[in-house]
Amino acid sequence: MKICVLGGCGDMAKVAVRLLNEETDVNEIIIADLNIDKAKAFAQEIGAKASAVKVDAMDPASVSSVVADADVAMGFIGPFYMFEKKIIGACLDAKVPYVSICDDYDAYLDAMTLDARAKAEGVTVIAGLGNSPGITNLLAKKGYQSMDKCRKIHISWAGGSNEDIGLANIKHVLHIFSGHTLQWKNGREIKVKTGMGRKVVEFPAPMGKLPVYYTGHAESVSVPRNLPGLEEVSLRGGIHPPYIAALATTVGLLGLSNTPKKRDKLANFFLPIE
């Protein structure tokens, strides 16, 4: 199997590449990244299975060309609210199946506008198969199917500030704590302010008790669209230490992160701190 990893030099993508390299049924890994020098160095580190190629996510033709010979394309290029729909369209042009770790609710809704096309062309697209969304959706479905009638699903996620993150991830955090997001209540979609809806959830160690808030992750829009009959679906998220979520919320309330340009500037400021 030949896998093309888009954004292959990103922190999360590198983990996937190393795991793919251990799989016996994967015989070729294309590390596609805007920074070709980093891609070449990483491919050399991985070994014989890996090759490097430059890709520009702003150019759909570049993406289509890079993935054309792959059996599957994996998407790690963020922020997803900027790139996901473009990349899916490029993969559909190339007739190549695509799976990503897309986690923005608005990016998911944008991706779903291509659902009919993907089905008509027989190309599999899975947008959002990370931990949250992804594993959370699978667990939600398992619980849903285990009951005679499931009425409510509440999902909470937590991240740690000590995790490996890149520039796109900082932009993502600023985005999901800015403006509004969608939740499901009384069997219909409602708009809520991000950073609100605070509650405390006890996560397994080492996280422990952590405040979580409404955030712009995709589960609150993807779950009710795929599991019929639900009265309520909520999605909250938090970050350890808690002041990071509070800071992101405050920045959002002040209107300092409500456009991509503003988020770009803030992310470049915060990245050296992280």
Short mmCIF file of C-alpha atoms in Angstrom, two decimals:
data_model
loop_
_atom_site.label_atom_id
_atom_site.label_comp_id
_atom_site.label_asym_id
_atom_site.label_seq_id
_atom_site.Cartn_x
_atom_site.Cartn_y
_atom_site.Cartn_z
CA MET A 1 0.00 0.00 0.00
CA LYS A 2 1.17 3.50 -0.89
CA ILE A 3 0.23 6.27 1.55
CA CYS A 4 0.60 10.00 0.92
CA VAL A 5 0.84 11.97 4.15
CA LEU A 6 -0.11 15.59 3.49
CA GLY A 7 1.60 17.94 5.92
CA GLY A 8 3.95 15.08 6.67
CA CYS A 9 6.42 17.14 8.70
CA GLY A 10 3.85 18.32 11.21
CA ASP A 11 4.13 17.15 14.82
CA MET A 12 1.07 14.90 14.63
CA ALA A 13 1.86 13.68 11.12
CA LYS A 14 5.32 12.52 12.17
CA VAL A 15 3.80 10.16 14.71
CA ALA A 16 1.56 8.69 12.01
CA VAL A 17 4.46 8.32 9.57
CA ARG A 18 6.55 6.43 12.11
CA LEU A 19 3.66 4.08 12.86
CA LEU A 20 2.96 3.53 9.16
CA ASN A 21 6.62 2.67 8.67
CA GLU A 22 6.17 -0.26 11.05
CA GLU A 23 3.22 -1.70 9.09
CA THR A 24 4.17 -4.60 6.83
CA ASP A 25 1.38 -3.89 4.34
CA VAL A 26 2.59 -0.31 3.82
CA ASN A 27 5.42 -0.39 1.31
CA GLU A 28 5.69 3.30 0.42
CA ILE A 29 5.13 6.54 2.34
CA ILE A 30 5.12 9.87 0.54
CA ILE A 31 5.95 12.69 2.94
CA ALA A 32 4.33 15.73 1.33
CA ASP A 33 5.08 19.11 2.87
CA LEU A 34 5.50 22.74 1.87
CA ASN A 35 9.00 22.66 3.39
CA ILE A 36 10.74 20.23 1.04
CA ASP A 37 14.05 20.37 2.94
CA LYS A 38 12.36 19.19 6.14
CA ALA A 39 10.46 16.55 4.18
CA LYS A 40 13.67 15.19 2.66
CA ALA A 41 15.40 15.09 6.04
CA PHE A 42 12.45 13.30 7.63
CA ALA A 43 12.22 10.81 4.75
CA GLN A 44 15.90 10.02 5.20
CA GLU A 45 15.30 9.44 8.90
CA ILE A 46 12.40 7.06 8.18
CA GLY A 47 14.34 5.02 5.66
CA ALA A 48 13.74 3.07 2.47
CA LYS A 49 9.94 3.23 2.49
CA ALA A 50 9.81 7.01 2.58
CA SER A 51 10.13 9.65 -0.11
CA ALA A 52 9.66 13.42 0.00
CA VAL A 53 7.73 15.79 -2.23
CA LYS A 54 6.72 19.44 -2.04
CA VAL A 55 3.02 20.27 -1.83
CA ASP A 56 1.22 23.61 -1.66
CA ALA A 57 -2.17 23.27 0.03
CA MET A 58 -3.23 26.61 -1.44
CA ASP A 59 -2.95 25.08 -4.92
CA PRO A 60 -5.47 22.24 -5.50
CA ALA A 61 -3.59 21.14 -8.63
CA SER A 62 -0.46 20.67 -6.51
CA VAL A 63 -2.36 18.48 -4.05
CA SER A 64 -4.03 16.42 -6.80
CA SER A 65 -0.68 15.81 -8.47
CA VAL A 66 1.03 14.72 -5.25
CA VAL A 67 -1.69 12.25 -4.19
CA ALA A 68 -2.46 10.91 -7.69
CA ASP A 69 -0.50 7.65 -7.38
CA ALA A 70 -1.35 6.93 -3.74
CA ASP A 71 -3.82 4.35 -2.47
CA VAL A 72 -4.83 6.68 0.36
CA ALA A 73 -4.10 10.31 1.27
CA MET A 74 -3.88 11.28 4.93
CA GLY A 75 -4.56 14.90 5.88
CA PHE A 76 -2.59 16.72 8.56
CA ILE A 77 -2.53 20.18 6.97
CA GLY A 78 -4.05 22.77 9.25
CA PRO A 79 -5.67 24.90 10.26
CA PHE A 80 -8.46 22.80 8.84
CA TYR A 81 -10.93 25.67 8.66
CA MET A 82 -8.68 27.04 5.91
CA PHE A 83 -7.63 23.92 4.03
CA GLU A 84 -9.90 20.90 4.55
CA LYS A 85 -12.49 21.52 1.81
CA LYS A 86 -9.81 22.48 -0.73
CA ILE A 87 -7.81 19.34 -0.01
CA ILE A 88 -10.86 17.07 -0.15
CA GLY A 89 -11.78 18.60 -3.50
CA ALA A 90 -8.26 17.98 -4.79
CA CYS A 91 -8.36 14.35 -3.64
CA LEU A 92 -11.73 13.88 -5.33
CA ASP A 93 -10.23 15.32 -8.52
CA ALA A 94 -7.50 12.67 -8.27
CA LYS A 95 -10.00 9.91 -7.31
CA VAL A 96 -7.93 9.11 -4.21
CA PRO A 97 -9.53 8.18 -0.84
CA TYR A 98 -8.81 10.66 1.94
CA VAL A 99 -8.78 10.55 5.73
CA SER A 100 -7.88 13.45 8.02
CA ILE A 101 -7.68 14.57 11.63
CA CYS A 102 -9.83 17.63 10.85
CA ASP A 103 -11.29 18.92 14.12
CA ASP A 104 -13.01 22.25 13.34
CA TYR A 105 -16.82 22.15 13.27
CA ASP A 106 -17.05 24.63 10.40
CA ALA A 107 -14.47 22.70 8.38
CA TYR A 108 -16.58 19.56 8.89
CA LEU A 109 -19.69 21.35 7.63
CA ASP A 110 -17.74 22.62 4.63
CA ALA A 111 -16.50 19.10 3.95
CA MET A 112 -20.04 17.75 4.03
CA THR A 113 -20.96 19.95 1.07
CA LEU A 114 -18.81 17.54 -0.97
CA ASP A 115 -20.54 14.44 0.40
CA ALA A 116 -22.84 13.94 -2.59
CA ARG A 117 -19.96 14.30 -5.01
CA ALA A 118 -17.78 11.82 -3.10
CA LYS A 119 -20.60 9.26 -3.06
CA ALA A 120 -21.37 9.78 -6.75
CA GLU A 121 -17.71 9.29 -7.66
CA GLY A 122 -17.21 6.36 -5.29
CA VAL A 123 -14.36 7.98 -3.37
CA THR A 124 -14.20 7.43 0.39
CA VAL A 125 -13.61 10.54 2.48
CA ILE A 126 -13.38 10.50 6.29
CA ALA A 127 -12.98 14.00 7.72
CA GLY A 128 -12.07 13.97 11.40
CA LEU A 129 -10.56 10.63 12.40
CA GLY A 130 -8.28 11.74 15.20
CA ASN A 131 -8.92 11.42 18.91
CA SER A 132 -11.44 14.28 19.15
CA PRO A 133 -13.22 14.12 16.81
CA GLY A 134 -12.68 10.54 15.74
CA ILE A 135 -12.36 8.14 18.65
CA THR A 136 -14.96 10.21 20.50
CA ASN A 137 -17.43 9.68 17.63
CA LEU A 138 -16.83 5.93 17.64
CA LEU A 139 -17.37 5.75 21.40
CA ALA A 140 -20.53 7.85 21.06
CA LYS A 141 -21.87 5.47 18.42
CA LYS A 142 -21.00 2.43 20.55
CA GLY A 143 -22.95 3.88 23.49
CA TYR A 144 -25.82 4.90 21.20
CA GLN A 145 -26.12 1.39 19.77
CA SER A 146 -25.97 -0.25 23.21
CA MET A 147 -29.22 1.41 24.33
CA ASP A 148 -32.84 0.82 23.39
CA LYS A 149 -33.16 4.58 22.94
CA CYS A 150 -30.34 7.05 23.41
CA ARG A 151 -31.48 10.60 24.14
CA LYS A 152 -28.35 12.55 25.10
CA ILE A 153 -24.64 12.37 24.33
CA HIS A 154 -22.18 14.65 26.12
CA ILE A 155 -18.57 14.71 24.96
CA SER A 156 -15.66 16.40 26.73
CA TRP A 157 -12.03 16.45 25.65
CA ALA A 158 -8.86 17.66 27.34
CA GLY A 159 -5.41 18.54 26.08
CA GLY A 160 -2.15 19.31 27.81
CA SER A 161 0.09 22.31 27.21
CA ASN A 162 3.11 19.98 27.33
CA GLU A 163 2.01 18.11 24.19
CA ASP A 164 3.89 18.59 20.93
CA ILE A 165 2.04 21.25 18.97
CA GLY A 166 2.71 23.31 15.89
CA LEU A 167 1.64 26.66 14.54
CA ALA A 168 -1.57 25.27 13.02
CA ASN A 169 -2.61 23.80 16.35
CA ILE A 170 -2.27 27.16 18.10
CA LYS A 171 -4.40 28.75 15.37
CA HIS A 172 -6.93 25.97 15.90
CA VAL A 173 -7.14 26.62 19.65
CA LEU A 174 -7.63 30.34 19.05
CA HIS A 175 -10.32 29.53 16.49
CA ILE A 176 -12.34 27.10 18.61
CA PHE A 177 -12.43 29.55 21.54
CA SER A 178 -13.49 32.46 19.34
CA GLY A 179 -16.97 33.53 18.26
CA HIS A 180 -19.78 30.98 18.25
CA THR A 181 -20.17 27.26 17.73
CA LEU A 182 -23.12 24.90 17.28
CA GLN A 183 -24.63 22.53 19.84
CA TRP A 184 -27.66 20.23 19.67
CA LYS A 185 -30.49 20.85 22.14
CA ASN A 186 -34.17 19.82 22.18
CA GLY A 187 -33.63 18.00 18.91
CA ARG A 188 -32.34 20.98 16.98
CA GLU A 189 -29.18 22.94 16.35
CA ILE A 190 -28.50 26.06 18.40
CA LYS A 191 -25.74 28.65 18.29
CA VAL A 192 -23.76 29.20 21.50
CA LYS A 193 -20.84 31.37 22.50
CA THR A 194 -17.51 29.54 22.66
CA GLY A 195 -15.83 29.52 26.05
CA MET A 196 -19.21 29.40 27.81
CA GLY A 197 -21.11 26.42 29.32
CA ARG A 198 -18.41 25.79 31.91
CA LYS A 199 -18.48 22.54 33.86
CA VAL A 200 -15.85 20.48 35.66
CA VAL A 201 -15.06 16.99 34.39
CA GLU A 202 -12.83 14.44 36.09
CA PHE A 203 -10.54 12.93 33.47
CA PRO A 204 -8.20 9.98 34.04
CA ALA A 205 -4.75 10.76 35.44
CA PRO A 206 -2.69 12.78 34.87
CA MET A 207 -5.37 15.32 33.85
CA GLY A 208 -7.72 14.90 36.82
CA LYS A 209 -10.45 17.49 37.36
CA LEU A 210 -10.50 20.14 34.67
CA PRO A 211 -12.97 22.86 33.61
CA VAL A 212 -14.33 22.41 30.09
CA TYR A 213 -16.24 24.80 27.85
CA TYR A 214 -18.18 24.92 24.60
CA THR A 215 -15.59 24.81 21.82
CA GLY A 216 -15.66 24.60 18.06
CA HIS A 217 -14.83 20.90 17.72
CA ALA A 218 -16.90 18.92 15.25
CA GLU A 219 -18.70 16.31 17.38
CA SER A 220 -21.64 18.55 18.21
CA VAL A 221 -22.45 18.82 14.51
CA SER A 222 -21.30 15.41 13.25
CA VAL A 223 -22.88 13.18 15.92
CA PRO A 224 -26.52 14.37 15.61
CA ARG A 225 -26.24 14.28 11.82
CA ASN A 226 -25.26 10.62 11.88
CA LEU A 227 -27.09 9.23 14.92
CA PRO A 228 -30.81 10.01 14.48
CA GLY A 229 -33.30 10.74 17.24
CA LEU A 230 -31.00 12.46 19.73
CA GLU A 231 -32.45 15.20 21.89
CA GLU A 232 -29.14 16.67 22.99
CA VAL A 233 -25.49 16.55 21.97
CA SER A 234 -22.92 18.75 23.69
CA LEU A 235 -19.23 19.21 23.05
CA ARG A 236 -16.89 20.81 25.55
CA GLY A 237 -13.13 21.01 25.76
CA GLY A 238 -10.45 22.09 28.18
CA ILE A 239 -6.70 22.52 28.40
CA HIS A 240 -4.29 21.85 31.24
CA PRO A 241 -3.28 24.10 32.89
CA PRO A 242 -6.75 25.73 32.92
CA TYR A 243 -5.49 29.28 32.44
CA ILE A 244 -4.76 28.53 28.77
CA ALA A 245 -8.44 27.98 27.95
CA ALA A 246 -9.32 31.06 30.00
CA LEU A 247 -6.73 33.08 28.07
CA ALA A 248 -7.99 31.81 24.70
CA THR A 249 -11.58 32.64 25.70
CA THR A 250 -10.62 36.15 26.83
CA VAL A 251 -8.73 36.76 23.61
CA GLY A 252 -11.82 35.64 21.71
CA LEU A 253 -14.20 37.83 23.71
CA LEU A 254 -11.98 40.84 23.03
CA GLY A 255 -12.23 40.16 19.30
CA LEU A 256 -8.49 39.57 18.98
CA SER A 257 -8.85 36.16 17.29
CA ASN A 258 -12.00 36.53 15.21
CA THR A 259 -10.30 36.53 11.79
CA PRO A 260 -7.67 34.25 10.22
CA LYS A 261 -5.26 37.18 9.95
CA LYS A 262 -5.54 37.98 13.65
CA ARG A 263 -5.09 34.31 14.58
CA ASP A 264 -1.99 34.12 12.37
CA LYS A 265 -0.38 37.04 14.22
CA LEU A 266 -1.26 35.68 17.67
CA ALA A 267 -0.09 32.17 16.82
CA ASN A 268 3.29 33.44 15.66
CA PHE A 269 3.56 35.37 18.93
CA PHE A 270 2.61 32.41 21.15
CA LEU A 271 4.60 29.69 19.34
CA PRO A 272 8.03 30.72 20.75
CA ILE A 273 6.48 30.78 24.23
CA GLU A 274 5.21 27.23 23.82
#
